[in-house]
Short mmCIF file of C-alpha atoms and ligand atoms in Angstrom, two decimals:
data_model
loop_
_atom_site.label_atom_id
_atom_site.label_comp_id
_atom_site.label_asym_id
_atom_site.label_seq_id
_atom_site.Cartn_x
_atom_site.Cartn_y
_atom_site.Cartn_z
CA UNK A 1 10.83 35.04 -57.97
CA UNK A 2 13.46 32.57 -56.88
CA UNK A 3 15.40 33.22 -53.69
CA UNK A 4 18.61 35.20 -54.39
CA UNK A 5 22.03 33.67 -53.87
CA UNK A 6 23.68 35.70 -51.14
CA UNK A 7 27.18 36.40 -49.81
CA UNK A 8 27.83 34.30 -46.69
CA UNK A 9 31.55 34.69 -46.20
CA UNK A 10 34.45 36.81 -47.57
CA UNK A 11 38.07 35.90 -46.96
CA UNK A 12 41.35 37.47 -48.02
CA UNK A 13 44.07 35.00 -48.92
CA UNK A 14 47.62 36.39 -48.80
CA UNK A 15 50.25 34.40 -50.66
CA UNK A 16 53.70 35.07 -52.11
CA UNK A 17 54.91 32.10 -54.24
CA UNK A 18 57.46 34.38 -56.06
CA UNK A 19 58.20 36.64 -53.06
CA UNK A 20 55.74 39.16 -54.44
CA UNK A 21 52.82 39.51 -52.01
CA UNK A 22 49.49 38.77 -53.75
CA UNK A 23 46.03 39.55 -52.29
CA UNK A 24 43.22 37.21 -53.32
CA UNK A 25 39.58 37.60 -52.27
CA UNK A 26 37.31 34.58 -51.96
CA UNK A 27 33.57 35.13 -51.71
CA UNK A 28 31.51 32.18 -50.51
CA UNK A 29 27.77 32.05 -51.09
CA UNK A 30 24.47 30.59 -49.79
CA UNK A 31 24.67 28.08 -52.70
CA UNK A 32 26.80 25.11 -51.44
CA UNK A 33 30.14 24.91 -53.28
CA UNK A 34 29.58 28.17 -55.24
CA UNK A 35 32.34 30.74 -54.68
CA UNK A 36 34.23 33.43 -56.60
CA UNK A 37 37.81 34.67 -56.65
CA UNK A 38 39.11 38.16 -57.24
CA UNK A 39 42.47 40.00 -57.32
CA UNK A 40 43.03 42.86 -54.81
CA UNK A 41 46.83 42.90 -55.16
CA UNK A 42 48.62 46.04 -54.06
CA UNK A 43 51.91 44.39 -53.29
CA UNK A 44 53.55 47.34 -51.52
CA UNK A 45 50.63 47.93 -49.11
CA UNK A 46 48.98 44.51 -49.09
CA UNK A 47 48.05 44.49 -45.36
CA UNK A 48 46.20 47.81 -45.72
CA UNK A 49 44.07 46.34 -48.54
CA UNK A 50 43.44 43.13 -46.58
CA UNK A 51 42.28 45.22 -43.59
CA UNK A 52 39.96 47.33 -45.74
CA UNK A 53 38.32 44.11 -46.98
CA UNK A 54 38.24 42.11 -43.75
CA UNK A 55 37.28 44.91 -41.37
CA UNK A 56 35.09 47.17 -43.52
CA UNK A 57 33.80 45.66 -46.78
CA UNK A 58 33.04 42.15 -45.37
CA UNK A 59 30.57 43.34 -42.70
CA UNK A 60 29.11 45.77 -45.25
CA UNK A 61 28.44 42.94 -47.77
CA UNK A 62 27.39 39.83 -45.87
CA UNK A 63 23.85 38.89 -46.93
CA UNK A 64 23.96 40.87 -50.23
CA UNK A 65 22.56 39.33 -53.40
CA UNK A 66 25.57 38.22 -55.50
CA UNK A 67 23.82 39.08 -58.78
CA UNK A 68 23.90 42.88 -58.09
CA UNK A 69 27.49 43.56 -59.18
CA UNK A 70 26.91 47.14 -60.32
CA UNK A 71 25.10 48.26 -57.16
CA UNK A 72 27.65 46.49 -54.94
CA UNK A 73 30.49 48.26 -56.82
CA UNK A 74 28.88 51.67 -56.54
CA UNK A 75 28.07 51.33 -52.82
CA UNK A 76 31.44 49.78 -51.85
CA UNK A 77 33.20 52.67 -53.61
CA UNK A 78 31.23 55.30 -51.62
CA UNK A 79 30.69 53.46 -48.34
CA UNK A 80 33.71 55.22 -46.76
CA UNK A 81 32.55 58.54 -48.21
CA UNK A 82 36.13 59.29 -49.34
CA UNK A 83 36.69 57.18 -52.43
CA UNK A 84 39.21 56.04 -55.04
CA UNK A 85 42.88 55.66 -54.26
CA UNK A 86 44.86 52.41 -54.60
CA UNK A 87 43.82 50.85 -51.26
CA UNK A 88 40.06 51.35 -51.66
CA UNK A 89 40.10 50.53 -55.37
CA UNK A 90 42.05 47.29 -54.91
CA UNK A 91 39.78 46.20 -52.06
CA UNK A 92 36.67 46.87 -54.22
CA UNK A 93 38.33 45.06 -57.15
CA UNK A 94 38.79 41.86 -55.09
CA UNK A 95 35.03 41.86 -54.43
CA UNK A 96 34.08 42.91 -57.96
CA UNK A 97 36.14 40.23 -59.78
CA UNK A 98 34.90 37.53 -57.39
CA UNK A 99 31.31 38.55 -58.16
CA UNK A 100 31.93 38.36 -61.94
CA UNK A 101 33.51 34.90 -61.35
CA UNK A 102 30.35 33.84 -59.47
CA UNK A 103 28.00 35.31 -62.10
CA UNK A 104 29.82 33.31 -64.80
CA UNK A 105 29.59 30.10 -62.76
CA UNK A 106 25.85 30.67 -62.17
CA UNK A 107 25.30 31.35 -65.88
CA UNK A 108 27.58 28.46 -66.98
CA UNK A 109 29.55 30.94 -69.13
CA UNK A 110 33.08 32.32 -69.22
CA UNK A 111 33.23 35.98 -68.11
CA UNK A 112 34.19 37.04 -71.66
CA UNK A 113 30.73 35.79 -72.81
CA UNK A 114 29.05 37.88 -70.10
CA UNK A 115 30.99 40.87 -71.42
CA UNK A 116 29.73 40.46 -74.97
CA UNK A 117 31.56 37.43 -76.28
CA UNK A 118 34.90 36.92 -78.00
CA UNK A 119 36.12 39.47 -80.53
CA UNK A 120 39.23 37.31 -81.03
CA UNK A 121 40.30 33.82 -79.98
CA UNK A 122 43.30 34.94 -77.92
CA UNK A 123 45.15 38.03 -76.79
CA UNK A 124 48.43 39.06 -78.41
CA UNK A 125 50.94 39.75 -75.69
CA UNK A 126 54.29 41.43 -75.19
CA UNK A 127 57.17 40.19 -73.09
CA UNK A 128 60.09 42.17 -71.63
CA UNK A 129 63.58 41.93 -73.11
CA UNK A 130 66.27 43.61 -71.02
CA UNK A 131 70.04 43.41 -71.00
CA UNK A 132 73.18 45.19 -69.97
CA UNK A 133 74.40 45.78 -73.54
CA UNK A 134 72.99 46.23 -77.05
CA UNK A 135 73.88 42.66 -77.97
CA UNK A 136 72.44 41.21 -74.79
CA UNK A 137 69.07 42.92 -75.44
CA UNK A 138 69.25 41.78 -79.09
CA UNK A 139 69.91 38.16 -78.00
CA UNK A 140 66.89 38.27 -75.67
CA UNK A 141 64.73 39.80 -78.38
CA UNK A 142 65.76 37.07 -80.87
CA UNK A 143 65.00 34.45 -78.19
CA UNK A 144 61.43 35.76 -77.81
CA UNK A 145 61.05 35.98 -81.65
CA UNK A 146 62.02 32.32 -81.88
CA UNK A 147 59.27 31.57 -79.31
CA UNK A 148 56.75 33.26 -81.60
CA UNK A 149 56.36 36.56 -79.76
CA UNK A 150 55.08 39.35 -82.02
CA UNK A 151 55.52 42.25 -79.56
CA UNK A 152 58.61 42.81 -77.43
CA UNK A 153 59.40 45.58 -74.97
CA UNK A 154 63.10 46.57 -75.05
CA UNK A 155 64.96 48.11 -72.12
CA UNK A 156 68.67 48.36 -71.45
CA UNK A 157 69.88 48.33 -67.87
CA UNK A 158 66.40 48.30 -66.31
CA UNK A 159 64.12 51.32 -65.82
CA UNK A 160 66.02 54.54 -66.33
CA UNK A 161 68.97 52.50 -67.74
CA UNK A 162 70.87 52.26 -64.45
CA UNK A 163 74.64 52.57 -65.03
CA UNK A 164 77.60 52.15 -62.72
CA UNK A 165 79.54 55.38 -63.29
CA UNK A 166 77.23 57.81 -61.52
CA UNK A 167 78.99 60.66 -59.74
CA UNK A 168 76.98 61.59 -56.64
CA UNK A 169 77.80 63.98 -53.79
CA UNK A 170 79.33 62.63 -50.63
CA UNK A 171 76.69 61.43 -48.21
CA UNK A 172 74.12 60.82 -50.96
CA UNK A 173 71.21 58.74 -49.68
CA UNK A 174 70.66 55.15 -50.85
CA UNK A 175 68.26 54.56 -53.74
CA UNK A 176 67.86 53.35 -57.34
CA UNK A 177 70.19 55.81 -59.06
CA UNK A 178 69.95 56.54 -62.76
CA UNK A 179 71.28 59.16 -65.16
CA UNK A 180 68.40 60.67 -67.21
CA UNK A 181 70.60 62.03 -69.99
CA UNK A 182 72.65 58.90 -70.45
CA UNK A 183 69.43 56.88 -70.36
CA UNK A 184 67.75 58.98 -73.10
CA UNK A 185 70.86 58.80 -75.36
CA UNK A 186 71.26 55.02 -74.89
CA UNK A 187 67.59 54.38 -75.59
CA UNK A 188 67.85 55.98 -79.02
CA UNK A 189 70.99 53.88 -79.71
CA UNK A 190 69.15 50.77 -78.48
CA UNK A 191 66.30 51.13 -80.99
CA UNK A 192 68.66 52.11 -83.82
CA UNK A 193 70.55 48.86 -83.09
CA UNK A 194 67.42 46.77 -82.88
CA UNK A 195 66.00 48.01 -86.22
CA UNK A 196 69.42 47.56 -87.89
CA UNK A 197 69.76 44.01 -86.60
CA UNK A 198 66.35 42.37 -86.15
CA UNK A 199 64.56 44.54 -88.72
CA UNK A 200 61.04 45.95 -88.90
CA UNK A 201 58.95 42.77 -88.90
CA UNK A 202 58.53 42.81 -85.16
CA UNK A 203 56.63 45.29 -82.95
CA UNK A 204 58.93 46.94 -80.40
CA UNK A 205 57.86 48.87 -77.31
CA UNK A 206 59.62 50.87 -74.59
CA UNK A 207 58.76 51.97 -71.02
CA UNK A 208 60.18 55.30 -69.84
CA UNK A 209 58.72 54.67 -66.38
CA UNK A 210 58.50 58.43 -65.71
CA UNK A 211 62.32 58.70 -65.65
CA UNK A 212 62.63 61.91 -67.72
CA UNK A 213 61.75 65.58 -67.31
CA UNK A 214 58.79 66.34 -69.59
CA UNK A 215 60.77 68.19 -72.28
CA UNK A 216 63.37 65.36 -72.34
CA UNK A 217 60.55 62.81 -72.72
CA UNK A 218 59.26 64.84 -75.68
CA UNK A 219 62.72 64.91 -77.24
CA UNK A 220 63.04 61.12 -76.78
CA UNK A 221 59.64 60.55 -78.34
CA UNK A 222 60.76 62.63 -81.42
CA UNK A 223 64.15 60.90 -81.64
CA UNK A 224 62.50 57.44 -81.57
CA UNK A 225 60.16 58.26 -84.49
CA UNK A 226 62.36 56.63 -87.20
CA UNK A 227 62.28 53.30 -85.33
CA UNK A 228 58.46 53.02 -85.37
CA UNK A 229 57.72 51.90 -81.85
CA UNK A 230 54.34 50.17 -81.21
CA UNK A 231 54.16 52.49 -78.24
CA UNK A 232 56.16 54.53 -75.76
CA UNK A 233 54.90 53.84 -72.24
CA UNK A 234 54.65 56.14 -69.23
CA UNK A 235 56.73 58.88 -70.82
CA UNK A 236 55.38 61.30 -68.23
CA UNK A 237 54.40 61.03 -64.56
CA UNK A 238 50.65 61.19 -63.87
CA UNK A 239 51.21 64.60 -62.22
CA UNK A 240 52.48 66.00 -65.56
CA UNK A 241 49.85 64.76 -68.04
CA UNK A 242 49.22 68.27 -69.38
CA UNK A 243 52.53 67.91 -71.26
CA UNK A 244 50.98 65.17 -73.47
CA UNK A 245 49.33 67.90 -75.60
CA UNK A 246 52.81 69.29 -76.41
CA UNK A 247 54.22 65.78 -77.05
CA UNK A 248 51.33 65.13 -79.49
CA UNK A 249 52.19 68.24 -81.48
CA UNK A 250 55.86 67.24 -81.69
CA UNK A 251 55.92 63.52 -82.36
CA UNK A 252 53.92 60.68 -83.97
CA UNK A 253 55.36 58.01 -81.69
CA UNK A 254 52.24 56.27 -80.18
CA UNK A 255 51.63 57.03 -76.53
CA UNK A 256 50.59 54.48 -73.82
CA UNK A 257 49.66 55.75 -70.40
CA UNK A 258 47.82 54.93 -67.21
CA UNK A 259 49.32 52.18 -65.06
CA UNK A 260 49.44 54.52 -62.03
CA UNK A 261 45.97 56.00 -62.55
CA UNK A 262 43.37 55.59 -59.77
CA UNK A 263 40.75 58.20 -60.59
CA UNK A 264 38.53 58.60 -63.69
CA UNK A 265 39.46 62.30 -63.98
CA UNK A 266 43.05 61.18 -64.70
CA UNK A 267 42.17 59.31 -67.86
CA UNK A 268 39.12 61.28 -69.08
CA UNK A 269 40.89 64.36 -70.49
CA UNK A 270 43.61 62.28 -72.16
CA UNK A 271 41.03 60.13 -73.98
CA UNK A 272 38.58 62.91 -74.85
CA UNK A 273 41.38 65.07 -76.30
CA UNK A 274 42.94 62.16 -78.17
CA UNK A 275 46.29 62.64 -76.43
CA UNK A 276 47.04 58.91 -75.94
CA UNK A 277 46.78 55.84 -78.13
CA UNK A 278 46.72 53.07 -75.54
CA UNK A 279 45.17 52.97 -72.03
CA UNK A 280 47.11 50.70 -69.73
CA UNK A 281 45.53 50.90 -66.28
CA UNK A 282 46.23 48.31 -63.60
CA UNK A 283 42.72 46.85 -63.45
CA UNK A 284 42.58 46.06 -59.70
CA UNK A 285 43.94 49.58 -58.95
CA UNK A 286 40.98 51.18 -60.73
CA UNK A 287 38.43 48.93 -59.00
CA UNK A 288 38.10 45.73 -61.04
CA UNK A 289 36.32 44.43 -64.13
CA UNK A 290 33.24 46.76 -63.78
CA UNK A 291 35.15 50.08 -64.19
CA UNK A 292 37.65 48.54 -66.68
CA UNK A 293 34.95 47.43 -69.08
CA UNK A 294 33.39 50.93 -68.93
CA UNK A 295 36.80 52.46 -69.54
CA UNK A 296 37.36 50.14 -72.56
CA UNK A 297 34.04 51.31 -74.00
CA UNK A 298 34.88 54.95 -73.45
CA UNK A 299 38.23 54.40 -75.19
CA UNK A 300 36.53 52.69 -78.15
CA UNK A 301 34.59 55.84 -78.91
CA UNK A 302 37.91 57.73 -79.32
CA UNK A 303 39.91 55.00 -81.09
CA UNK A 304 42.09 54.47 -78.05
CA UNK A 305 43.15 50.82 -77.63
CA UNK A 306 43.65 48.82 -74.48
CA UNK A 307 47.00 47.53 -73.15
CA UNK A 308 46.23 46.62 -69.50
CA UNK A 309 49.13 46.51 -67.05
CA UNK A 310 50.28 42.90 -66.61
CA UNK A 311 53.34 42.60 -64.30
CA UNK A 312 54.22 40.04 -61.58
CA UNK A 313 52.40 42.09 -58.98
CA UNK A 314 49.07 41.26 -60.59
CA UNK A 315 47.90 37.83 -59.35
CA UNK A 316 47.08 35.12 -61.94
CA UNK A 317 43.39 35.85 -61.11
CA UNK A 318 43.98 39.47 -62.14
CA UNK A 319 45.77 38.29 -65.30
CA UNK A 320 42.75 36.06 -66.11
CA UNK A 321 40.44 39.10 -65.61
CA UNK A 322 42.65 41.10 -68.01
CA UNK A 323 42.37 38.34 -70.55
CA UNK A 324 38.53 38.11 -70.35
CA UNK A 325 38.35 41.88 -71.01
CA UNK A 326 40.97 41.67 -73.77
CA UNK A 327 39.23 39.03 -75.85
CA UNK A 328 35.79 40.69 -75.44
CA UNK A 329 36.95 44.23 -76.34
CA UNK A 330 36.71 45.43 -79.97
CA UNK A 331 39.43 47.99 -79.23
CA UNK A 332 41.91 45.55 -77.69
CA UNK A 333 45.49 46.48 -78.49
CA UNK A 334 48.02 44.25 -76.73
CA UNK A 335 48.43 42.59 -73.35
CA UNK A 336 51.57 42.77 -71.15
CA UNK A 337 52.50 39.22 -70.09
CA UNK A 338 54.72 38.35 -67.16
CA UNK A 339 55.33 34.64 -67.76
CA UNK A 340 53.98 32.61 -64.80
CA UNK A 341 56.41 30.17 -63.17
CA UNK A 342 55.60 26.50 -62.60
CA UNK A 343 55.10 27.31 -58.90
CA UNK A 344 52.55 30.01 -59.73
CA UNK A 345 50.68 27.63 -62.02
CA UNK A 346 50.51 24.99 -59.25
CA UNK A 347 49.12 27.50 -56.70
CA UNK A 348 46.64 28.89 -59.27
CA UNK A 349 45.28 25.97 -61.40
CA UNK A 350 43.87 27.35 -64.63
CA UNK A 351 46.46 30.16 -65.00
CA UNK A 352 46.24 31.18 -68.69
CA UNK A 353 49.08 29.85 -70.86
CA UNK A 354 51.13 31.51 -73.62
CA UNK A 355 51.27 29.68 -76.97
CA UNK A 356 53.34 31.41 -79.66
CA UNK A 357 52.56 35.11 -79.36
CA UNK A 358 49.09 34.67 -77.89
CA UNK A 359 47.50 33.89 -74.54
CA UNK A 360 44.28 31.87 -74.76
CA UNK A 361 41.43 31.94 -72.29
CA UNK A 362 39.91 28.58 -71.27
CA UNK A 363 36.16 28.04 -71.74
CA UNK A 364 35.38 27.23 -68.08
CA UNK A 365 32.53 29.17 -66.43
CA UNK A 366 33.52 32.37 -64.61
CA UNK A 367 37.16 33.50 -64.70
CA UNK A 368 38.28 29.87 -65.26
CA UNK A 369 40.95 29.95 -62.56
CA UNK A 370 41.20 28.56 -59.01
CA UNK A 371 43.51 28.66 -56.01
CA UNK A 372 45.06 25.71 -54.15
CA UNK A 373 44.70 27.23 -50.64
CA UNK A 374 46.83 24.59 -48.90
CA UNK A 375 49.70 25.23 -51.31
CA UNK A 376 49.17 29.02 -51.17
CA UNK A 377 49.59 28.82 -47.38
CA UNK A 378 53.09 27.44 -47.84
CA UNK A 379 54.15 30.81 -49.26
CA UNK A 380 53.30 33.35 -46.55
CA UNK A 381 53.77 37.06 -47.39
CA UNK A 382 56.58 38.88 -45.67
CA UNK A 383 56.32 42.60 -45.06
CA UNK A 384 60.04 42.84 -45.78
CA UNK A 385 59.33 41.77 -49.39
CA UNK A 386 56.91 44.70 -49.65
CA UNK A 387 59.26 47.39 -48.27
CA UNK A 388 62.87 46.30 -48.73
CA UNK A 389 63.00 46.67 -52.50
CA UNK A 390 64.60 50.05 -53.31
CA UNK A 391 63.41 50.14 -56.95
CA UNK A 392 60.67 52.65 -56.03
CA UNK A 393 63.17 55.00 -54.42
CA UNK A 394 64.47 56.42 -57.71
CA UNK A 395 67.19 59.09 -57.49
CA UNK A 396 69.03 61.28 -60.03
CA UNK A 397 72.85 61.48 -59.90
CA UNK A 398 72.85 64.45 -57.45
CA UNK A 399 70.78 62.35 -55.00
CA UNK A 400 67.42 64.06 -55.58
CA UNK A 401 64.27 61.88 -55.32
CA UNK A 402 62.57 61.17 -58.65
CA UNK A 403 59.26 59.50 -59.63
CA UNK A 404 59.88 55.73 -60.08
MG1 LIG B 501 55.06 50.18 -67.22
#
């Protein structure tokens, strides 16, 4: 038996080229020049994740055989006894993705080949069209259609449709104010306008972002039926998933859910009971490629398709991991795509590129993406970027705190 390749060094690299803190894990090995990269990005608590990796997982893993991804995942997840949660899961994800990257490099294969091979050449993606008015959203949708996009998410005025004329009590606390009733009414008008102007030959999506009371979300889902959405996303908060059974009985608008999930018991009942149509977990926040591929297989058995979370607070390495799972999954649905800037592509050579409506993986071994560490160091993370943004402090007109 040949000598195993072992983990010799683990480093977290913190970088913020777009003022969104990203957490990258680099695993170095006993094989000279062989390393792997993973995404452990939890932008809002990035130092907590980095500490979990540097102070706890690194000493736990030095000397381990890099080939044993499954055992390393299982033991990292339970090594603190208390498990799951976004900090532990992201820390484990950084390790997990880096080990898949290494396994691909050792095998001389892209990760999608290790996962069963391509089921399609590229992943269809959706972009976000927002705007302050119906015509502004329409213009942005037409713009994406001209670029070849086949799926477009439409929002008006951001999440919860923020509007200026909110009447709040004196002394109301600061926050991201929104009016749930105005938002729900405007959203129906938005999709009526879009179907009347751009027609039905384009898939349209919408993200409620938990901004409605459950019964209001059910009413919105019913009212949107004539406009044939590809899916309605995060219509309910994770704490209120039991309402999905009622939504299912009331409306045929397809349901996408899961970007906030961190525990298998959150998704299991929704899939088993066929209450959702698309699973859209944030892959690093459930623990990496290893649990995501298992989740994709579970979903396949129930005809639930994948639509992994793909915002700017997933690093390009995380986006590459999404893409390898996308193209190797029979039940792939659609991939959210954030549109990497030139700066991001310089820091992360090999960042996947959008052509028409599709993102194509490259055929390099592993995840096919690298990091220019010298350049990354020019964009240090700032804790202020992680805490100053008020978008997560959602409030209703009377000043009450709401799920963001
Ligand atoms: Mg979302």
